[in-house]
Amino acid sequence: MWKWLHPYAKADRAYQLCNTLLPYFAVITVVCMLVGWVWGLAYAPADYQQKDSYRIIFIHVPSAILSMGAYSSMAIAAVIALVWQLRNAELAVIAIAPVGACVTAIALITGAAWGKPMWGAWWVWDARLTSELILLFLYLGVLSLYHAFEDKKAAGRAASILAIVGVINLPIIHFSVEWWNTLHQGATITKFDTKAIDSSMFWPLMVNIVAFAGFVGTVTLMRLKNEILQREKHRPWVRQLLNRG
Amino acid sequence: MLRQHSYWQLFSAVCKKDVQLAFRQRAEIVNPILFFLIVITLFPLAIGPEPGLLARMAPGIIWVAALLSTMLGLDKLFRDDFNDGSLEQLIASSYPLPLTVLGKVVAHWLITGLPLVLMTPLFALLLNLDSQALVATVLTLLLGTPLLSFIGAIGAGLTVGLQKGGILMSLLVLPLYIPVLIFATSAIDTSTMSLDYSGQLAILGAMLVIAIISAPIAISSALKVSVS
Amino acid sequence: MQFDSFSDFIAMGGYGFYVWLSFGTCALILLGILVSSLNDTKRIMASVQQQADREARIQQAKQEQQL
């Protein structure tokens, strides 16, 4: 595996890999996003309790899942960056962070817009909402730490360390918030009882999850390409890109 | 390379130096306590002097004030050593950096955390806490403030190389403080209802043990990034 | 199709505001980060181009001097 992976430590090979992967991700994203949104908004049946307001689930749940997923992939990239000293992995950390922050923001906003008709308030100190908010703070912390450093080499490593510290704390935070919530509020809110979701709602949801995953992948690859280019600006292989297109 | 001193000597030397420095410039010890006192004075003025209400809010007030006042000293934790270059010497020395860092963090707790714990009875009087809650407050502060020093030192290590690291550091560190805040305040809350709060204390203790083991490693790698 | 008419579709059974609010902001945020990433690429490539042009000019000037 190392033999196979090793060439991608070089910037130009990693750039080419991004280029080959990008079209697949983009196509999956566009197709799934279109199908998922139309299916979810127009064709999926209305919920017997929540009526049509439940349709927010088709973006709320995928974005919430992806906000966690993006953070864990960021942390994995951070571990790789620190242990094997791969610069490209550091760049990946910085490429994922803004995308993850956006997805987290979407999860929060859609959660609020869903909470208003269902719970009667835009914001409820529900355990999941609260940990999502803290997740957003962690993303913003990584981003602002990276941008505070003049020396981008040190910045990448500092951001990686913070990402790892965050990922160790995340389960503790999540667990403590959940525990705090049950203590303070009791079970006033049961968001989605884990009742078996009907397949007519399940499949559009799956399509939307794939669409969001594809989107996160696409934009991360684009940003990773940007970061590589930015760092390698003065290398001959970047010059050659100009002549080609 | 030759190591002339034992690890314990190193640890106590680092710790002692920082504590002595703090005692020479009294402000470093006195200011966080004064800050804590003033914050606690502000709350009754803001929400009203009703004793029942104050007693109900006291755990939250004390802990939020404790969070803020430990943040005050954090920025200075590595800054002086960074500015005069001794931090580089510590990193370059043949002794393990995590141990040195552990000494500095313990010193930070002795300077900012311990005085808070000792002063708690006074604050409890101001906020109408009964004796049961007072014991709980002292216990949670005893377990919780070192935890704050350890977590905060990670942020301090990451931002020490930056010109204006202070505000950034609080942004990084405060979200990580949330579990401590939740468990500590709930322990005090539980004690006011005369229930058993050993569970919360056990969790705080467990988090402290994890922090003692892992935080020095994180702090030293953060320092290496900042200094390089 | 779950809805009888287009206006029904917009109304979302009375929850139109919330549903469209969340889908709208979602689309805005997704588009926003996509566009900003694309802009970054353009900006970086433009600066690479600029640098290349500059070096070419310097090269040319040197050659002219030699002649």
XYZ file of C-alpha atoms in Angstrom:
540
model
C 0.000 0.000 0.000
C 2.854 2.387 0.806
C 4.315 1.928 -2.617
C 0.976 2.840 -4.075
C 0.394 5.792 -1.766
C 3.853 7.264 -1.770
C 3.772 9.119 -5.105
C 0.796 11.125 -3.867
C 2.987 12.794 -1.284
C 4.287 14.795 -4.220
C 2.228 17.859 -4.949
C 1.818 17.439 -8.698
C 0.717 13.817 -8.401
C -1.784 14.749 -5.695
C -3.045 17.544 -7.927
C -3.542 15.123 -10.792
C -5.335 12.683 -8.501
C -7.709 15.482 -7.476
C -8.292 16.247 -11.129
C -9.152 12.654 -11.989
C -11.476 12.246 -9.014
C -13.206 15.603 -9.367
C -15.493 14.816 -12.362
C -16.868 11.666 -10.718
C -17.678 13.509 -7.513
C -19.192 16.400 -9.432
C -21.450 14.154 -11.529
C -22.618 12.173 -8.499
C -23.337 15.421 -6.651
C -25.315 17.050 -9.439
C -27.370 13.956 -10.226
C -28.114 13.028 -6.613
C -28.805 16.613 -5.606
C -31.344 17.095 -8.378
C -33.020 13.731 -7.851
C -32.941 14.045 -4.070
C -34.392 17.543 -3.896
C -37.166 16.944 -6.425
C -38.023 13.582 -4.889
C -37.904 14.922 -1.364
C -39.824 18.112 -2.056
C -42.450 16.912 -4.490
C -42.796 13.133 -4.588
C -42.154 11.807 -1.087
C -45.411 11.397 0.866
C -46.206 13.845 3.674
C -45.602 12.716 7.238
C -48.773 11.777 9.077
C -47.817 13.869 12.094
C -45.588 16.647 10.868
C -47.282 17.062 7.481
C -45.115 18.779 4.907
C -42.778 20.489 7.349
C -40.875 17.236 7.741
C -39.465 17.731 4.240
C -36.682 19.735 5.878
C -35.333 16.359 6.972
C -34.021 15.833 3.450
C -31.397 18.528 3.972
C -31.211 18.654 7.760
C -30.194 15.055 8.390
C -27.655 14.817 5.543
C -25.998 18.061 6.591
C -25.872 16.954 10.233
C -24.334 13.615 9.268
C -21.843 15.255 6.958
C -20.880 17.867 9.555
C -19.670 15.046 11.793
C -18.240 13.107 8.863
C -16.293 16.091 7.594
C -14.877 16.710 11.072
C -13.720 13.122 11.428
C -12.102 13.133 7.995
C -10.431 16.405 8.910
C -9.087 14.816 12.085
C -7.853 11.760 10.169
C -6.049 14.045 7.737
C -4.602 15.896 10.737
C -3.253 12.667 12.255
C -1.689 11.718 8.924
C -0.195 15.192 8.635
C 1.398 15.073 12.067
C 2.520 11.446 12.131
C 3.890 11.073 8.598
C 4.671 14.774 8.117
C 2.771 14.910 4.845
C 2.236 18.480 3.725
C -0.622 17.468 1.468
C -2.540 16.106 4.442
C -2.179 19.483 6.182
C -3.594 21.138 3.111
C -6.469 18.660 3.198
C -7.256 19.732 6.778
C -7.510 23.330 5.629
C -9.493 22.343 2.549
C -12.118 20.449 4.544
C -12.581 22.948 7.393
C -14.587 25.666 5.546
C -16.777 23.072 3.825
C -17.467 21.387 7.136
C -18.281 24.736 8.741
C -20.768 25.504 5.957
C -22.457 22.122 6.303
C -22.667 22.596 10.068
C -24.215 26.023 9.556
C -26.797 24.469 7.230
C -27.623 21.816 9.812
C -28.123 24.549 12.440
C -30.236 26.821 10.249
C -32.453 24.040 8.949
C -32.756 22.717 12.488
C -33.970 26.123 13.621
C -36.409 26.426 10.713
C -37.769 22.985 11.534
C -37.897 23.679 15.236
C -40.063 26.774 14.871
C -43.202 25.015 13.531
C -42.619 21.808 15.515
C -41.457 23.005 18.935
C -42.671 26.587 18.670
C -39.231 28.148 19.038
C -36.377 28.885 16.671
C -33.827 27.681 19.115
C -34.214 25.031 21.772
C -31.342 23.913 23.979
C -31.722 20.430 22.663
C -28.676 18.235 23.161
C -28.082 17.641 19.482
C -28.530 21.263 18.510
C -26.139 22.332 21.232
C -23.414 19.890 20.260
C -23.856 20.934 16.646
C -23.313 24.553 17.692
C -20.153 23.606 19.565
C -19.009 21.687 16.499
C -19.370 24.907 14.520
C -17.216 26.708 17.107
C -14.551 24.024 16.757
C -14.529 24.408 12.962
C -14.271 28.180 13.275
C -11.458 27.769 15.810
C -9.435 25.632 13.381
C -10.039 28.137 10.585
C -9.180 31.244 12.582
C -6.082 29.610 14.039
C -4.904 28.764 10.525
C -5.470 32.274 9.265
C -3.798 33.873 12.280
C -0.397 32.437 11.383
C 1.796 34.282 8.911
C 3.892 31.199 8.273
C 1.528 28.800 6.535
C 3.731 25.815 7.315
C 3.342 26.323 11.057
C -0.302 27.261 10.511
C -1.091 23.903 8.949
C 0.511 22.006 11.803
C -1.140 24.133 14.496
C -4.543 23.644 12.860
C -3.898 19.908 12.701
C -3.103 19.746 16.414
C -6.265 21.667 17.232
C -8.335 19.386 14.998
C -7.043 16.343 16.874
C -7.639 17.918 20.286
C -11.152 18.752 19.094
C -11.899 15.240 17.912
C -10.845 13.799 21.270
C -13.104 16.271 23.019
C -16.054 15.900 20.684
C -17.440 12.653 22.161
C -16.985 14.037 25.680
C -18.773 17.245 24.724
C -21.565 15.364 22.986
C -22.024 12.995 25.890
C -21.933 15.743 28.500
C -24.387 17.925 26.607
C -26.792 15.040 26.176
C -26.531 14.273 29.864
C -26.934 17.932 30.825
C -30.017 18.199 28.675
C -31.810 15.203 30.155
C -30.968 16.535 33.586
C -32.272 20.032 33.023
C -35.246 19.490 30.774
C -36.512 16.009 31.021
C -37.886 14.388 27.912
C -39.857 17.301 26.529
C -38.565 16.737 23.052
C -38.269 13.516 21.228
C -37.183 14.651 17.862
C -37.462 11.609 15.711
C -38.331 8.559 17.705
C -36.142 5.996 16.109
C -39.224 4.425 14.623
C -38.572 2.566 11.412
C -38.760 5.201 8.740
C -40.918 4.277 5.776
C -39.069 3.310 2.637
C -40.880 5.999 0.642
C -39.069 8.515 2.841
C -35.930 6.484 3.440
C -34.732 6.300 -0.150
C -34.968 10.008 -0.972
C -33.150 10.618 2.309
C -30.375 8.236 1.273
C -30.089 9.941 -2.106
C -29.758 13.277 -0.354
C -27.093 11.952 2.001
C -25.101 10.736 -0.996
C -25.641 14.135 -2.651
C -24.295 15.994 0.379
C -21.357 13.624 0.709
C -20.645 14.186 -2.951
C -20.861 17.932 -2.518
C -18.481 17.931 0.433
C -16.114 15.731 -1.579
C -16.304 17.926 -4.671
C -15.716 21.223 -2.930
C -12.990 19.735 -0.729
C -11.165 18.486 -3.827
C -11.515 21.900 -5.438
C -10.185 23.652 -2.371
C -7.388 21.103 -1.996
C -6.374 21.839 -5.597
C -6.376 25.538 -4.768
C -4.239 25.031 -1.680
C -1.737 22.905 -3.606
C -1.550 25.502 -6.379
C -1.163 28.328 -3.892
C 1.744 26.578 -2.209
C 3.424 25.401 -5.404
C 2.889 28.662 -7.279
C 6.489 29.003 -8.344
C 7.079 25.438 -9.433
C 7.515 24.619 -13.123
C 4.638 22.128 -13.189
C 2.182 24.853 -12.261
C 3.547 26.968 -15.121
C 2.903 24.115 -17.483
C -0.750 24.078 -16.435
C -1.067 27.568 -17.932
C 0.052 26.465 -21.361
C -2.359 23.555 -21.391
C -5.509 25.459 -20.740
C 23.668 14.029 26.145
C 24.169 14.091 29.842
C 21.251 14.434 32.191
C 22.533 15.717 35.477
C 19.228 15.987 37.258
C 16.422 13.594 37.894
C 13.024 14.131 36.278
C 11.560 15.105 39.614
C 14.218 17.787 40.053
C 13.394 19.165 36.629
C 9.683 19.228 37.340
C 10.027 20.918 40.713
C 12.583 23.409 39.418
C 10.310 24.556 36.571
C 7.332 24.685 38.866
C 9.159 26.544 41.614
C 10.588 29.114 39.220
C 7.160 30.031 37.874
C 5.586 30.242 41.305
C 8.435 32.388 42.603
C 8.162 34.692 39.624
C 4.453 35.087 40.282
C 5.062 35.875 43.942
C 7.590 38.553 43.016
C 5.030 40.307 40.823
C 2.050 40.080 43.168
C -0.375 41.310 40.493
C -0.309 37.963 38.756
C -1.829 36.263 41.779
C -4.059 39.051 42.986
C -5.567 40.146 39.673
C -7.419 36.935 38.780
C -8.955 36.838 42.261
C -10.012 40.475 42.050
C -11.454 39.810 38.613
C -13.359 36.820 39.952
C -14.684 38.910 42.841
C -15.819 41.716 40.555
C -17.566 39.373 38.133
C -19.405 37.809 41.048
C -20.412 41.247 42.286
C -21.810 42.110 38.874
C -24.286 39.250 38.802
C -26.450 40.263 41.795
C -26.465 43.799 40.437
C -27.618 42.551 37.057
C -30.232 39.980 38.058
C -31.446 41.338 41.388
C -30.471 40.701 45.001
C -33.135 38.100 45.839
C -31.377 35.431 47.995
C -33.274 32.435 46.585
C -32.553 33.405 43.005
C -28.875 33.987 43.802
C -28.482 30.652 45.510
C -30.104 28.977 42.500
C -27.740 30.687 40.076
C -24.625 30.565 42.243
C -23.044 27.394 40.762
C -23.315 28.804 37.268
C -22.020 32.214 38.299
C -19.059 30.832 40.210
C -18.057 28.515 37.408
C -18.405 31.013 34.577
C -16.347 33.456 36.646
C -13.766 30.729 37.288
C -13.515 29.978 33.560
C -12.960 33.631 32.746
C -10.420 34.286 35.466
C -8.271 31.266 34.559
C -8.270 32.563 30.981
C -6.617 35.747 32.254
C -3.379 34.081 33.291
C -3.201 31.667 30.377
C -1.899 34.156 27.872
C 1.146 34.806 30.071
C 1.789 31.102 30.644
C 4.324 30.690 27.830
C 4.591 34.266 26.548
C 7.446 35.500 28.770
C 9.479 32.373 28.128
C 8.770 32.712 24.427
C 9.830 36.355 24.327
C 13.126 35.929 26.168
C 14.009 32.764 24.247
C 14.063 30.390 27.191
C 11.222 28.409 25.653
C 13.534 27.504 22.784
C 16.130 26.371 25.284
C 13.584 24.202 27.048
C 12.604 22.578 23.747
C 16.220 22.048 22.738
C 17.255 20.590 26.092
C 17.728 16.867 26.510
C 14.959 16.634 29.071
C 11.483 15.562 27.945
C 9.423 18.599 27.023
C 6.080 17.191 28.257
C 7.517 17.000 31.763
C 8.690 20.607 31.665
C 5.288 21.611 30.362
C 3.611 19.650 33.137
C 5.645 21.666 35.643
C 4.575 24.938 34.074
C 0.908 23.958 34.003
C 0.974 22.857 37.636
C 2.583 26.186 38.504
C -0.164 27.992 36.617
C -2.769 26.126 38.636
C -0.985 26.941 41.899
C -1.024 30.615 40.935
C -4.553 31.000 39.577
C -6.611 27.930 40.462
C -5.647 27.247 44.045
C -6.292 30.796 45.318
C -9.791 30.586 43.844
C -10.427 27.349 45.701
C -9.181 28.893 48.929
C -11.329 31.976 48.489
C -14.539 30.063 47.745
C -16.037 30.366 51.254
C -16.052 34.135 50.826
C -17.799 33.928 47.452
C -20.266 31.428 48.823
C -21.226 33.965 51.504
C -21.803 36.619 48.872
C -24.101 34.340 46.886
C -26.030 32.798 49.777
C -24.775 29.264 49.264
C -25.439 26.860 52.142
C -22.671 24.737 53.630
C -23.563 21.624 51.641
C -23.266 23.480 48.378
C -20.079 25.128 49.620
C -18.391 21.755 50.106
C -19.502 20.703 46.637
C -18.246 23.944 45.126
C -14.844 23.565 46.744
C -14.581 19.950 45.584
C -15.552 20.716 41.991
C -13.194 23.676 41.850
C -10.429 21.489 43.267
C -10.925 18.919 40.504
C -12.019 21.306 37.786
C -9.565 24.219 37.879
C -6.498 22.030 37.131
C -8.469 20.667 34.205
C -9.026 24.226 32.998
C -5.301 24.919 33.274
C -4.427 21.823 31.242
C -6.940 22.432 28.454
C -6.170 26.131 28.372
C -2.442 25.495 28.116
C -3.039 23.697 24.797
C -4.608 26.870 23.437
C -1.857 28.984 24.965
C 0.787 26.785 23.338
C -0.862 27.062 19.938
C -1.160 30.846 20.035
C 2.052 31.837 21.822
C 3.829 32.647 18.572
C 1.105 35.016 17.411
C 1.096 38.754 17.943
C -2.478 38.959 19.153
C -3.047 35.480 20.435
C -5.116 36.394 23.467
C -8.596 36.650 21.980
C -7.993 33.833 19.554
C -6.929 31.617 22.435
C -10.201 32.172 24.279
C -12.096 31.309 21.098
C -10.204 28.041 20.816
C -10.335 27.092 24.451
C -13.811 28.018 25.670
C -15.700 25.382 23.620
C -13.381 22.751 25.073
C -14.279 23.917 28.590
C -17.948 23.029 28.190
C -17.843 19.481 29.638
C -16.070 20.737 32.766
C -18.648 23.460 33.181
C -21.575 21.062 32.755
C -20.393 18.426 35.192
C -19.150 20.864 37.816
C -22.320 22.938 37.926
C -24.502 19.872 37.934
C -22.543 18.476 40.891
C -23.230 21.670 42.846
C -26.866 21.638 41.740
C -27.247 18.079 42.898
C -25.691 18.883 46.246
C -28.207 21.666 46.889
C -30.928 19.039 46.540
C -28.993 16.933 49.139
C -28.444 14.136 46.652
C -25.303 12.135 46.023
C -23.008 13.893 43.581
C -20.050 11.531 43.629
C -20.818 10.516 40.043
C -20.128 13.977 38.649
C -16.967 14.236 40.744
C -15.825 10.855 39.439
C -16.283 12.030 35.842
C -14.406 15.247 36.568
C -11.631 13.182 38.137
C -11.509 10.871 35.134
C -11.262 13.839 32.779
C -8.471 15.265 34.937
C -6.509 12.005 34.736
C -6.900 11.893 30.962
C -5.823 15.536 30.759
C -2.720 14.967 32.924
C -1.650 12.123 30.670
C -2.443 13.523 27.240
C -2.445 17.305 27.512
C 1.324 17.712 28.119
C 1.995 15.823 24.881
C -0.421 18.032 22.949
C 0.975 21.179 24.575
C 4.571 20.288 23.767
C 3.809 19.564 20.124
C 1.904 22.848 19.975
C 4.901 24.674 21.445
C 7.243 23.056 18.918
C 5.014 24.358 16.121
C 4.893 27.837 17.617
C 8.629 28.114 18.162
C 9.842 26.619 14.886
C -46.481 13.890 -7.294
C -47.827 14.678 -3.854
C -49.258 18.062 -4.704
C -52.247 18.871 -6.851
C -51.133 22.252 -8.101
C -48.080 24.452 -8.150
C -49.499 26.792 -5.527
C -50.032 23.780 -3.244
C -46.413 22.890 -3.802
C -45.304 26.365 -2.781
C -47.591 26.397 0.256
C -46.292 23.029 1.541
C -49.472 22.480 3.534
C -49.016 25.738 5.432
C -45.352 25.139 6.237
C -44.104 26.769 3.044
C -42.171 29.524 4.788
C -40.094 27.151 6.916
C -39.501 24.585 4.192
C -38.474 27.137 1.592
C -36.465 29.097 4.129
C -34.338 26.089 4.957
C -33.996 24.881 1.372
C -33.230 28.430 0.253
C -30.501 29.099 2.808
C -29.096 25.649 2.169
C -28.846 26.340 -1.562
C -27.358 29.778 -0.887
C -24.659 28.462 1.427
C -23.758 25.574 -0.874
C -23.585 27.893 -3.877
C -21.627 30.413 -1.855
C -18.797 28.066 -0.957
C -18.770 26.595 -4.461
C -18.447 30.010 -6.088
C -15.795 31.174 -3.622
C -13.740 28.043 -4.312
C -14.012 28.612 -8.056
C -13.003 32.247 -7.598
C -9.967 31.171 -5.592
C -8.831 28.953 -8.444
C -9.221 31.818 -10.902
C -7.348 34.225 -8.631
C -4.438 31.855 -8.079
C -4.106 30.982 -11.744
C -4.254 34.678 -12.644
C -1.402 35.432 -10.255
C 0.619 32.534 -11.712
C -0.036 33.952 -15.184
C 1.010 37.407 -14.023
C 4.249 36.070 -12.609
C 4.971 34.128 -15.809
C 4.307 37.202 -17.951
C 6.562 39.298 -15.762
C 9.400 36.822 -16.047
C 8.928 36.670 -19.799
C 9.157 40.468 -19.991
C 12.328 40.489 -17.906
C 13.818 37.821 -20.154
C 12.929 39.838 -23.203
C 14.388 43.034 -21.823
C 17.634 41.251 -21.017
C 17.885 39.878 -24.506
C 17.277 43.315 -25.995
C 20.021 44.764 -23.850
C 22.456 42.144 -25.033
C 21.703 43.025 -28.632
